[in-house]
Coordinates of C-alpha atoms in Angstrom, one line a residue:
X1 CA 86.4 23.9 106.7
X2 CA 84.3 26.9 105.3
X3 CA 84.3 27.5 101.8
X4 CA 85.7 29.6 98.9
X5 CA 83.6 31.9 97.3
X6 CA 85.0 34.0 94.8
X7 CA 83.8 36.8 92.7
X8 CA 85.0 37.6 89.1
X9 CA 84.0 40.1 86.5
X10 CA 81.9 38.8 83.4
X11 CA 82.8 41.3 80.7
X12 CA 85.9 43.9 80.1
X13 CA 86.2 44.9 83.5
X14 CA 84.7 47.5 85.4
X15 CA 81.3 45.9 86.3
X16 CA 81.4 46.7 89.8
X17 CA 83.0 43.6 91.0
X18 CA 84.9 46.8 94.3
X19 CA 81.5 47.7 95.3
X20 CA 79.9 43.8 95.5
X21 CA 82.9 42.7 97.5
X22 CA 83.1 45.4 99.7
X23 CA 79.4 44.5 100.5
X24 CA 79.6 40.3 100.5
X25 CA 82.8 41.4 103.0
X26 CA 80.7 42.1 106.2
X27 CA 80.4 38.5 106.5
X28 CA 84.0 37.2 105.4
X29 CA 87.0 36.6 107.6
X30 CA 89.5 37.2 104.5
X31 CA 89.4 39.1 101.0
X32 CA 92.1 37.8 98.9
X33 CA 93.0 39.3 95.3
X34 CA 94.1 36.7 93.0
X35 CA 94.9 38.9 89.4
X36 CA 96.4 41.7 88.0
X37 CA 98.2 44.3 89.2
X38 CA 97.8 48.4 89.5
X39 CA 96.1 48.8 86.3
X40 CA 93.3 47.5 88.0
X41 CA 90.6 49.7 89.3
X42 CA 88.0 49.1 92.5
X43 CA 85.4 51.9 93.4
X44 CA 84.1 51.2 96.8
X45 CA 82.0 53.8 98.9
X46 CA 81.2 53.6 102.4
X47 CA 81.1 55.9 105.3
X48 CA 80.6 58.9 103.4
X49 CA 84.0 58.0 101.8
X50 CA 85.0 57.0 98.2
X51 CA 87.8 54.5 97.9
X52 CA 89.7 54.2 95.0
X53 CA 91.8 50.8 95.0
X54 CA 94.2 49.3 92.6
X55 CA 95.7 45.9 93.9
X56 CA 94.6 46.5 97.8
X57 CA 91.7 44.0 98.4
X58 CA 88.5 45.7 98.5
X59 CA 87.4 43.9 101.4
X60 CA 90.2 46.0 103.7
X61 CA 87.4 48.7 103.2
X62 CA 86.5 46.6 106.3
X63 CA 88.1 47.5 109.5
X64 CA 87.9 43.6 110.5
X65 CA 88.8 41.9 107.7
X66 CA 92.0 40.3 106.8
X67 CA 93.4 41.5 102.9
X68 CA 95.3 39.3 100.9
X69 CA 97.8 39.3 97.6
X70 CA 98.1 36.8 95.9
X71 CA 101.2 35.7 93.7
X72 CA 100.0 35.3 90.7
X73 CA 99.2 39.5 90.9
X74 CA 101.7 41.9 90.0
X75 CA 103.1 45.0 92.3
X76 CA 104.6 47.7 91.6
X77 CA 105.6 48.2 95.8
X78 CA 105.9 52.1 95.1
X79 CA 102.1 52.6 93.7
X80 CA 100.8 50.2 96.8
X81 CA 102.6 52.3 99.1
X82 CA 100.7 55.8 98.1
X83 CA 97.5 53.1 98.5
X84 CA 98.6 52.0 101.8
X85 CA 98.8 55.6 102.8
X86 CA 95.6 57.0 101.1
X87 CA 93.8 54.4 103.1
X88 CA 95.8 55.6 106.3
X89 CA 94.7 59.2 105.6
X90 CA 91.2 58.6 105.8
X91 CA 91.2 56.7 108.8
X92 CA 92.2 53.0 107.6
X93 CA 95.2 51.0 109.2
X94 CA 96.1 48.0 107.1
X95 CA 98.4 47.2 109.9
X96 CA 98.5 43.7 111.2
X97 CA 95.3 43.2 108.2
X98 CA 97.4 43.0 104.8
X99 CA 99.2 40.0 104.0
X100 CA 101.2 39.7 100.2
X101 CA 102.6 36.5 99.2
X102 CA 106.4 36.5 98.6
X103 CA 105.9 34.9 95.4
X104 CA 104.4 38.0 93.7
X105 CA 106.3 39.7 90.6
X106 CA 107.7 42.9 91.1
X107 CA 107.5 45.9 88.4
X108 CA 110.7 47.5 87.8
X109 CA 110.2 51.0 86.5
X110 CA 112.5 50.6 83.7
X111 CA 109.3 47.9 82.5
X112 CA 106.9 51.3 82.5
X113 CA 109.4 52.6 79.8
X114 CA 109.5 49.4 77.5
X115 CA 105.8 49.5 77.6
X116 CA 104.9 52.7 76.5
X117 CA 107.2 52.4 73.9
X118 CA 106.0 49.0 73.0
X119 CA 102.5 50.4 72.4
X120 CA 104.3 53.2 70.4
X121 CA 105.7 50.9 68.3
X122 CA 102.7 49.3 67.7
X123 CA 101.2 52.6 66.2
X124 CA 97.6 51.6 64.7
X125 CA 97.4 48.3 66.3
X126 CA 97.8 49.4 69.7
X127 CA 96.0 47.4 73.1
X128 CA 95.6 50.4 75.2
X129 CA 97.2 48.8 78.1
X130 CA 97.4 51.7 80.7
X131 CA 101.2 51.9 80.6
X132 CA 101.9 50.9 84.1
X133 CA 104.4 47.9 83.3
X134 CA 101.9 45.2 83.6
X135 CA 102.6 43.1 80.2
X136 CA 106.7 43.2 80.9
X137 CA 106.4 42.3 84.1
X138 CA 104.2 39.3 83.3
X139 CA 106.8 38.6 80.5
X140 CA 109.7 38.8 82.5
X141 CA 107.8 35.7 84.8
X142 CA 107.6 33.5 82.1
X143 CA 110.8 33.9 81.2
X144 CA 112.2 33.6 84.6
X145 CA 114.3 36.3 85.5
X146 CA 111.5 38.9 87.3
X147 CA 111.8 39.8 90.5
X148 CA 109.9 38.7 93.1
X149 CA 108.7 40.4 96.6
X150 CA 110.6 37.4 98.8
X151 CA 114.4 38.1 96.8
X152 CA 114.9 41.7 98.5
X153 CA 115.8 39.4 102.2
X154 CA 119.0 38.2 100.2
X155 CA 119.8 41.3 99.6
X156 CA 122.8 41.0 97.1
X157 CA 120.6 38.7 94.9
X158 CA 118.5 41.5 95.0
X159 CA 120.1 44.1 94.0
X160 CA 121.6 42.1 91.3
X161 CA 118.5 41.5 89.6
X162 CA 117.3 45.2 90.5
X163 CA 120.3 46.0 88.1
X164 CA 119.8 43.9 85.6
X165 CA 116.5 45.1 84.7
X166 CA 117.8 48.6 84.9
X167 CA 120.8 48.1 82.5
X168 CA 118.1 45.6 80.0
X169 CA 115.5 49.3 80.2
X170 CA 118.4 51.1 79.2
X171 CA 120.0 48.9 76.5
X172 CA 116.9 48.2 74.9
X173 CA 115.4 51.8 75.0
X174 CA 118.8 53.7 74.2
X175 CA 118.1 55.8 76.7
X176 CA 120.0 59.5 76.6
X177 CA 121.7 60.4 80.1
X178 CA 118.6 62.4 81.2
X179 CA 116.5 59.2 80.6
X180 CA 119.2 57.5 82.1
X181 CA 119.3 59.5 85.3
X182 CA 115.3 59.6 85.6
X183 CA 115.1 55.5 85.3
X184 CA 118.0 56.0 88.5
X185 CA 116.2 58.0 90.2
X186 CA 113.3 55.8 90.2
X187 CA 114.9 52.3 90.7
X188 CA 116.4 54.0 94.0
X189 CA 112.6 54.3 95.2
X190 CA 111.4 51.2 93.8
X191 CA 114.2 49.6 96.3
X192 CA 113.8 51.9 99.0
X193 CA 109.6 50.9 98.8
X194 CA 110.6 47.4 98.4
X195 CA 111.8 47.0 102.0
X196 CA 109.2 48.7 103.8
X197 CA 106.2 46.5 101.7
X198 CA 108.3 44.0 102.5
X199 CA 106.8 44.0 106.3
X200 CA 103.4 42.3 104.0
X201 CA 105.1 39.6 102.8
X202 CA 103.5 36.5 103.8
X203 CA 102.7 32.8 103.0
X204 CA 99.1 33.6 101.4
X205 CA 98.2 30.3 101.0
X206 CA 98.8 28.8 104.7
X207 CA 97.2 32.2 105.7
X208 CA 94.3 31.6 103.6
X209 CA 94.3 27.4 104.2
X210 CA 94.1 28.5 108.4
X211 CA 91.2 30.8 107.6
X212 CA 89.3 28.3 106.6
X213 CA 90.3 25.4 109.0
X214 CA 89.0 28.2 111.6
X215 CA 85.8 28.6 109.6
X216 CA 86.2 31.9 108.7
X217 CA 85.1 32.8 105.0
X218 CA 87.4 33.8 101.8
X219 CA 86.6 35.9 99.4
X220 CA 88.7 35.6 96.1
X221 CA 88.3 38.6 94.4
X222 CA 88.8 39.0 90.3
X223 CA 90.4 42.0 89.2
X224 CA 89.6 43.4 85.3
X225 CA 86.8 41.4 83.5
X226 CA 87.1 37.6 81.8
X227 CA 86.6 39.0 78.5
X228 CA 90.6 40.0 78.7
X229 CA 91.6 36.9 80.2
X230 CA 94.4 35.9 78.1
X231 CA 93.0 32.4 77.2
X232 CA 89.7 33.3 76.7
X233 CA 89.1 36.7 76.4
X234 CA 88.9 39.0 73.0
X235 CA 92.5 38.3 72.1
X236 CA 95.1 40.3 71.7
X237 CA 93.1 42.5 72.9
X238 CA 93.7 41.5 76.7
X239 CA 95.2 41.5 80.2
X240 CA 98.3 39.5 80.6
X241 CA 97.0 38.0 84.4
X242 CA 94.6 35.3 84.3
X243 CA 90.8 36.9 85.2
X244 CA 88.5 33.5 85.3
X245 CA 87.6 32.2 88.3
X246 CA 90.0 28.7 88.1
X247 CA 92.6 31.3 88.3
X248 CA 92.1 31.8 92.1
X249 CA 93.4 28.6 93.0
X250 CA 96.9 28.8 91.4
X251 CA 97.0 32.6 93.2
X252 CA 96.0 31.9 96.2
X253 CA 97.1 28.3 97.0
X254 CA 94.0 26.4 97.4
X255 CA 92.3 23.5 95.9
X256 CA 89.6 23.7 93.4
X257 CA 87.3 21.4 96.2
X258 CA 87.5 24.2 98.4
X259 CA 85.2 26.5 96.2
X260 CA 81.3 26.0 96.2
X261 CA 80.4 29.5 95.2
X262 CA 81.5 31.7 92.5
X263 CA 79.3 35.2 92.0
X264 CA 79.5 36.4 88.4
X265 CA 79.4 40.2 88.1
X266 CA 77.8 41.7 85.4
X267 CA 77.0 45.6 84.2
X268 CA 73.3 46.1 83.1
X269 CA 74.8 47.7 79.8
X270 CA 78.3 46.9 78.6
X271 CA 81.6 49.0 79.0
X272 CA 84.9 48.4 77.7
X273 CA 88.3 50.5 77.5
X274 CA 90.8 51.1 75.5
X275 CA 90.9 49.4 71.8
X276 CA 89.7 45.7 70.6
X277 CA 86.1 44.2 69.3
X278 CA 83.0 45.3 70.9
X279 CA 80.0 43.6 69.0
X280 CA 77.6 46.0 70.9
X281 CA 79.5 49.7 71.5
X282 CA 76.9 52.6 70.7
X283 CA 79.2 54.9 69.6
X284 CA 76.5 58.0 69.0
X285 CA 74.0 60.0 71.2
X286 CA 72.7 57.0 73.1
X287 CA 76.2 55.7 74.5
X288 CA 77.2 58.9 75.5
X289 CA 73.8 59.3 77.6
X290 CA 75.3 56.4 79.1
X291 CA 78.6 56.9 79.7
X292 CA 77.1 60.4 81.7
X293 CA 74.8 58.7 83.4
X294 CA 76.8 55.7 85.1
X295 CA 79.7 58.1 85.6
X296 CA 81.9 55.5 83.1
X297 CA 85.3 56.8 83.2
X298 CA 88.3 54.8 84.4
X299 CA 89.3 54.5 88.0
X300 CA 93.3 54.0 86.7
X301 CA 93.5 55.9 84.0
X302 CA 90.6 58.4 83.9
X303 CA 89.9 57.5 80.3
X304 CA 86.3 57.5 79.1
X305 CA 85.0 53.9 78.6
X306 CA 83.3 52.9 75.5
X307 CA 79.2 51.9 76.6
X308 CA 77.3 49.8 74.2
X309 CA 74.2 47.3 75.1
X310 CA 74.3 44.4 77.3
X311 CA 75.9 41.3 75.3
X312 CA 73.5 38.3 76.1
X313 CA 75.7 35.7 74.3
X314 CA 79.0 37.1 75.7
X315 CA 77.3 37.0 79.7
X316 CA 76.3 33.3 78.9
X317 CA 80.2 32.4 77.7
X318 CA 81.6 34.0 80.6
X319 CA 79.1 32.7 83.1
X320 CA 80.3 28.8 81.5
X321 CA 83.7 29.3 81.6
X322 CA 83.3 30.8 85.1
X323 CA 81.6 28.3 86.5
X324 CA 79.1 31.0 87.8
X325 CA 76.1 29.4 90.3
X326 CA 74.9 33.3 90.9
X327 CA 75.1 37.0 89.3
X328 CA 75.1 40.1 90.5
X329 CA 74.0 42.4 88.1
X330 CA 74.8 46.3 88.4
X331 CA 74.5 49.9 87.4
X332 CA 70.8 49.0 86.9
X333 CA 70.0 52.6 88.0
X334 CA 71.9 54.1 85.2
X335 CA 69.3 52.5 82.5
X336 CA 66.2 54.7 83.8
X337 CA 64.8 57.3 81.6
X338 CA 65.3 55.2 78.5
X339 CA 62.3 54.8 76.3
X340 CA 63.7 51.3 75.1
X341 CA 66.6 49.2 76.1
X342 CA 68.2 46.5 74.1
X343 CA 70.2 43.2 74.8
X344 CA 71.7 41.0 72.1
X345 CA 70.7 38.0 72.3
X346 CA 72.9 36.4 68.8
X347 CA 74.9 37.3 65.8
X348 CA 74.0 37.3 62.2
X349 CA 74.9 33.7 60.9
X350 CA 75.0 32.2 64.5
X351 CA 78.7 33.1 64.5
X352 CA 80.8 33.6 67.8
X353 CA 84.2 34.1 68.7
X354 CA 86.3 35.5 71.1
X355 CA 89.3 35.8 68.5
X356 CA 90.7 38.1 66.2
X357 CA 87.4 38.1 63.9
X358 CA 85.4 39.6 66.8
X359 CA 85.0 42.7 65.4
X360 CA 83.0 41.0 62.3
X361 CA 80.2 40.2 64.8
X362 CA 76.6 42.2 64.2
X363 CA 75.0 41.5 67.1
X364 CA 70.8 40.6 66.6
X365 CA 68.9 42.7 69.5
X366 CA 66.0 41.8 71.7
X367 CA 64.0 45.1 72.7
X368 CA 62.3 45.8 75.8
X369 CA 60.4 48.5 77.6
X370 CA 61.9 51.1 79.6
X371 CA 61.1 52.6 82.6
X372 CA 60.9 56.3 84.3
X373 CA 60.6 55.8 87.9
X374 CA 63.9 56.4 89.8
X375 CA 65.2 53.1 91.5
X376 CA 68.7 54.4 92.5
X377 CA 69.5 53.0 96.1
X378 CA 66.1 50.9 95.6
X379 CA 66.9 47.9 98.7
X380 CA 63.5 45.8 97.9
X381 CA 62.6 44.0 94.4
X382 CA 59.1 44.2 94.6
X383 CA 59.6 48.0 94.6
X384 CA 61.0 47.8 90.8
X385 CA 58.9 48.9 88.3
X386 CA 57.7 45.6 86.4
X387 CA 59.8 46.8 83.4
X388 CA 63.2 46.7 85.6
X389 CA 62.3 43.3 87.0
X390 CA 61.0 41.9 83.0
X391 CA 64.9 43.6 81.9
X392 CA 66.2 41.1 84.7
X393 CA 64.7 38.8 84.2
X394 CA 65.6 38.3 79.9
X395 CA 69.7 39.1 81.8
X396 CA 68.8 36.2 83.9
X397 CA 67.2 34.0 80.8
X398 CA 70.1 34.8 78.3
X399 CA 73.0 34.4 81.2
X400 CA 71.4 30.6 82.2
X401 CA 72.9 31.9 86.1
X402 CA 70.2 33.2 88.8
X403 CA 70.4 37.1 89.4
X404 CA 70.6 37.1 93.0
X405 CA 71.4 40.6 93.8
X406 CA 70.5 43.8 91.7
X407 CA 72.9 46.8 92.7
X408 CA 70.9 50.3 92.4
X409 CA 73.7 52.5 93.3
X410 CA 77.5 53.2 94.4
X411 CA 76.9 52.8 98.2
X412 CA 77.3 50.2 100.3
X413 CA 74.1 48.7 101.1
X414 CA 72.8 49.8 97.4
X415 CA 71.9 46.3 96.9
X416 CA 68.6 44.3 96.3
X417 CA 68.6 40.9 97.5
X418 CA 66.3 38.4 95.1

């Protein structure tokens, strides 16, 4: 049988993991997402086109590959709907190509409502989640009453727990009639786009198990970044769906034996949004030249991310508790023009933690040269200035994972092979 090889994010998310995917795909039979729901965000372009994904696989970029769901993700069926058809409008079926386990979670809309106010409640202390009804909905599956994909073909069951959730939005909010009629107005399209996702729902992990008895390839693709995985990201400050790479095999029905590659992602600086620690954020001159230059603004919300240096010691943790065997590191294009560039490489007093005394880290810098030439869409290494290969090289040192590919720039084939 062919292997697994799956691809995860090694910081907060947004490293470029859409891109890297959409590229390894030309070879692959199968893309299957394993995390997270629409408060994800995937950049790919290709064709001329940019492509702006949520919970779609990237590799469905791809007019031959197969996209996969899998159930430990979240879905709100109205949002993948308007993805479905933005895909359609620029001249992508998913027809016959998607398939979404039955097992996925649904988000109610009454769940965006408790959210929001959630994080309102919370008033100096809040996440940032994007307010898209991620956390509730993971909630709601560990306390085992959320609704999943495969309960709309029993219909009455159903529309029972449809109700439910409605009346709990409504009784926990004390919602006035207009709020009332609003929440009505959108349960009646959350049911209404229920059935016709429904059409997707498959058994993702026989789909994915006769892939590979066929010897066709699977890529599991991460969604957000393992520094907000629940477990071992900088909590609180996190996602609610799982983002290492072990998580894969509980999604998407496959045993760990089955994987022999797992591609670490990482951004040549560091980027994070929305509140919580970041040991490294340049929050002055220098990280807004950044955040210009690599365009760093999210793909969900459209919120400006916070840029800071590349976090050595926090690439090595996430590489180890990946399991990484190769990175891809990207966005090294945006770096040109600086005089010096920095990496940490430690903290005062050899501290670390991914816990709630993060933000007491001060991070102890390596500096390295900089470089002027302009490497953007750059396809061959030994065409890097020496600086760009000697700032690879330290990533590559501190990370203890080969850098096997160096992306230059958003398209496609933007991509140095090592």
């Amino acid at each position: 049988m062919m292997p697994v090889s799956i691809v995860v994010g090694l910081q907060w998310g947004d490293e470029g993991k859409g891109k890297m995917v959409d590229h390894l795909a030309e070879n692959a039979a199968a893309v299957a997402r394993f995390s997270g729901g629409a408060n994800a965000g995937h950049t790919v372009e290709a064709d001329g086109k940019r492509f702006a994904l949520h919970l779609l696989p990237s590799g469905l970029i791809r007019r031959d590959v197969i996209g996969m769901i899998g159930s430990a993700c979240v879905m709100d069926p109205v949002s993948i709907l308007e993805e479905i058809r933005s895909l359609e409008d620029n001249g992508v079926s998913v027809k016959d190509r998607l398939k979404i386990s039955g097992k996925i979670n649904l988000t109610h809309p009454g769940y965006k409502c408790v959210e929001k106010q959630s994080e309102s409640d919370l008033a100096g202390g809040k996440i940032g989640t994007t307010g898209r009804g991620i956390g509730p909905t993971y909630e709601r599956k560990y306390r085992r009453n959320a609704i999943r994909l495969e309960d709309v073909f029993n219909t009455e069951n159903f529309i029972s727990l449809v109700d439910f959730h409605t009346k709990e939005a409504i009784n926990s909010l004390g919602m006035d009639t207009a709020e009332i009629e609003e929440l009505q107005s959108s349960v009646e399209k959350f049911i209404e786009a229920t059935g016709e996702v429904s059409r997707y729902c498959d058994d993702v992990s026989l789909s994915i198990n006769r892939v590979l008895a066929e010897n066709g390839l699977v890529i599991a693709e991460g969604a957000q970044g393992s520094l907000l995985d629940p477990d071992h990201g900088s909590y609180p400050f996190v996602t609610c769906g799982q983002c290492v790479s072990g998580a894969a095999c509980t999604s998407l029905g496959f045993g760990p034996t089955m994987v022999t590659e797992v591609t670490g992602i990482l951004k040549a600086y560091t980027t994070r949004v929305g509140a919580g620690p970041f040991p490294t954020e340049l929050d002055n001159e220098t990280g807004e030249r950044i955040r210009q230059a690599g365009h760093e603004f999210g793909t969900t919300t459209g919120r400006p991310r916070r840029c800071g240096w590349f976090d050595g010691v926090l690439a090595g943790y996430s590489a180890r508790i990946n399991g990484c065997t190769s990175v891809t590191l990207t966005l090294l294009d945006v770096l040109t023009g600086f005089d010096q560039l920095k990496i940490c490489t430690g903290y005062e007093g050899n501290k670390f933690t991914t816990g709630r005394s993060m933000d007491k880290l001060i991070p102890v810098y390596e500096t390295l040269a900089g470089w002027t030439a302009d490497i953007r869409g750059e396809t061959r290494w030994e065409n890097l200035p020496e600086e760009a290969r000697q700032y690879v090289f330290a990533v590559e040192k501190i990370a203890g994972v080969p850098v096997t590919s160096v992306s230059t720039g958003p398209g496609r084939d933007d991509v140095i092979w090592r």
